[in-house]
């Protein structure tokens, strides 16, 4: 499967603001089997969503909401964001990336 890189690479806090992949996903892309690559692509695009972003409403995939652990979720591969007591749920990869920029 081709890389989802769009040539707008800017990594902040462990996530690429261009393609939405974590740095771990980028580093391991070539060694991942095509099924896992498709899972990541579906998560980025929202095709496999199980919720919506608390900020922008875009579809997102949250491993914790699906019964997994935070350690299994893509967001655990990024720099932790400051605690927001007003937060009402998970952020999509784009909003998460935006918050990484804001907290840098």
mmCIF file of C-alpha atoms in Angstrom:
data_model
loop_
_atom_site.group_PDB
_atom_site.id
_atom_site.type_symbol
_atom_site.label_atom_id
_atom_site.label_comp_id
_atom_site.label_asym_id
_atom_site.label_seq_id
_atom_site.Cartn_x
_atom_site.Cartn_y
_atom_site.Cartn_z
ATOM 1 C CA UNK A 1 0.000 0.000 0.000
ATOM 2 C CA UNK A 2 1.349 3.467 -0.790
ATOM 3 C CA UNK A 3 2.240 5.787 2.050
ATOM 4 C CA UNK A 4 -0.449 8.275 3.124
ATOM 5 C CA UNK A 5 2.241 10.982 3.198
ATOM 6 C CA UNK A 6 0.987 14.121 1.448
ATOM 7 C CA UNK A 7 4.350 15.880 1.418
ATOM 8 C CA UNK A 8 3.325 18.435 4.051
ATOM 9 C CA UNK A 9 5.431 16.908 6.809
ATOM 10 C CA UNK A 10 5.488 18.776 10.095
ATOM 11 C CA UNK A 11 5.873 16.662 13.190
ATOM 12 C CA UNK A 12 4.852 18.236 16.476
ATOM 13 C CA UNK A 13 4.441 16.348 19.738
ATOM 14 C CA UNK A 14 4.725 12.946 18.065
ATOM 15 C CA UNK A 15 2.160 13.419 15.288
ATOM 16 C CA UNK A 16 2.599 14.566 11.687
ATOM 17 C CA UNK A 17 0.316 17.496 11.010
ATOM 18 C CA UNK A 18 0.368 16.647 7.289
ATOM 19 C CA UNK A 19 -0.801 13.029 7.152
ATOM 20 C CA UNK A 20 -2.082 12.545 10.708
ATOM 21 C CA UNK A 21 0.127 9.563 11.498
ATOM 22 C CA UNK A 22 2.123 9.279 14.681
ATOM 23 C CA UNK A 23 5.899 9.208 14.322
ATOM 24 C CA UNK A 24 5.807 5.535 15.345
ATOM 25 C CA UNK A 25 3.299 4.780 12.573
ATOM 26 C CA UNK A 26 5.508 6.621 10.071
ATOM 27 C CA UNK A 27 8.679 4.838 11.191
ATOM 28 C CA UNK A 28 7.047 1.405 11.025
ATOM 29 C CA UNK A 29 4.984 1.967 7.867
ATOM 30 C CA UNK A 30 7.185 -0.057 5.490
ATOM 31 C CA UNK A 31 7.340 -3.067 7.819
ATOM 32 C CA UNK A 32 3.596 -3.191 8.549
ATOM 33 C CA UNK A 33 1.480 -5.706 6.717
ATOM 34 C CA UNK A 34 -1.090 -4.258 4.281
ATOM 35 C CA UNK A 35 -3.997 -5.094 6.599
ATOM 36 C CA UNK A 36 -2.509 -3.015 9.442
ATOM 37 C CA UNK A 37 -1.671 -0.226 7.002
ATOM 38 C CA UNK A 38 -5.317 -0.163 5.893
ATOM 39 C CA UNK A 39 -6.481 -0.043 9.525
ATOM 40 C CA UNK A 40 -4.319 3.051 10.068
ATOM 41 C CA UNK A 41 -5.570 4.634 6.831
ATOM 42 C CA UNK A 42 -9.182 3.993 7.900
ATOM 43 C CA UNK A 43 -8.522 5.530 11.319
ATOM 44 C CA UNK A 44 -6.986 8.649 9.759
ATOM 45 C CA UNK A 45 -9.802 9.083 7.230
ATOM 46 C CA UNK A 46 -12.564 8.350 9.729
ATOM 47 C CA UNK A 47 -13.780 5.343 7.712
ATOM 48 C CA UNK A 48 -13.548 3.114 10.787
ATOM 49 C CA UNK A 49 -14.855 5.647 13.277
ATOM 50 C CA UNK A 50 -16.474 4.718 16.564
ATOM 51 C CA UNK A 51 -17.105 8.264 17.736
ATOM 52 C CA UNK A 52 -16.833 11.944 16.919
ATOM 53 C CA UNK A 53 -14.287 14.591 17.846
ATOM 54 C CA UNK A 54 -15.333 16.564 20.913
ATOM 55 C CA UNK A 55 -14.124 19.759 19.234
ATOM 56 C CA UNK A 56 -14.893 19.642 15.506
ATOM 57 C CA UNK A 57 -17.337 16.735 15.252
ATOM 58 C CA UNK A 58 -15.247 14.801 12.699
ATOM 59 C CA UNK A 59 -15.376 11.010 12.863
ATOM 60 C CA UNK A 60 -12.589 9.448 14.929
ATOM 61 C CA UNK A 61 -11.377 6.090 16.120
ATOM 62 C CA UNK A 62 -10.788 5.708 19.856
ATOM 63 C CA UNK A 63 -9.268 2.419 20.959
ATOM 64 C CA UNK A 64 -10.376 2.993 24.559
ATOM 65 C CA UNK A 65 -14.007 3.475 23.504
ATOM 66 C CA UNK A 66 -13.718 0.219 21.562
ATOM 67 C CA UNK A 67 -12.634 -1.661 24.703
ATOM 68 C CA UNK A 68 -8.864 -1.354 24.367
ATOM 69 C CA UNK A 69 -6.376 0.310 26.671
ATOM 70 C CA UNK A 70 -4.916 3.796 26.398
ATOM 71 C CA UNK A 71 -1.542 2.184 25.671
ATOM 72 C CA UNK A 72 -3.056 0.644 22.503
ATOM 73 C CA UNK A 73 -4.501 3.944 21.250
ATOM 74 C CA UNK A 74 -2.640 6.054 18.685
ATOM 75 C CA UNK A 75 -2.809 9.086 20.998
ATOM 76 C CA UNK A 76 -0.552 7.382 23.562
ATOM 77 C CA UNK A 77 2.265 7.683 20.992
ATOM 78 C CA UNK A 78 2.124 11.498 21.193
ATOM 79 C CA UNK A 79 3.214 13.997 23.808
ATOM 80 C CA UNK A 80 0.546 14.195 26.536
ATOM 81 C CA UNK A 81 -1.652 17.251 26.184
ATOM 82 C CA UNK A 82 -2.372 19.545 29.130
ATOM 83 C CA UNK A 83 -5.396 18.449 31.136
ATOM 84 C CA UNK A 84 -8.554 20.257 30.079
ATOM 85 C CA UNK A 85 -11.324 19.949 32.689
ATOM 86 C CA UNK A 86 -13.844 21.217 30.108
ATOM 87 C CA UNK A 87 -13.015 18.381 27.673
ATOM 88 C CA UNK A 88 -15.940 16.111 26.966
ATOM 89 C CA UNK A 89 -14.268 13.381 24.929
ATOM 90 C CA UNK A 90 -11.532 12.415 22.512
ATOM 91 C CA UNK A 91 -10.076 14.586 19.776
ATOM 92 C CA UNK A 92 -9.586 13.589 16.150
ATOM 93 C CA UNK A 93 -6.014 13.411 14.864
ATOM 94 C CA UNK A 94 -6.253 16.896 13.317
ATOM 95 C CA UNK A 95 -7.504 18.610 16.497
ATOM 96 C CA UNK A 96 -5.043 16.597 18.590
ATOM 97 C CA UNK A 97 -2.259 17.818 16.313
ATOM 98 C CA UNK A 98 -3.514 21.400 16.557
ATOM 99 C CA UNK A 99 -3.370 21.131 20.364
ATOM 100 C CA UNK A 100 0.186 19.768 20.117
ATOM 101 C CA UNK A 101 1.162 22.960 18.251
ATOM 102 C CA UNK A 102 -0.629 25.175 20.755
ATOM 103 C CA UNK A 103 1.057 23.496 23.746
ATOM 104 C CA UNK A 104 4.553 23.488 22.201
#
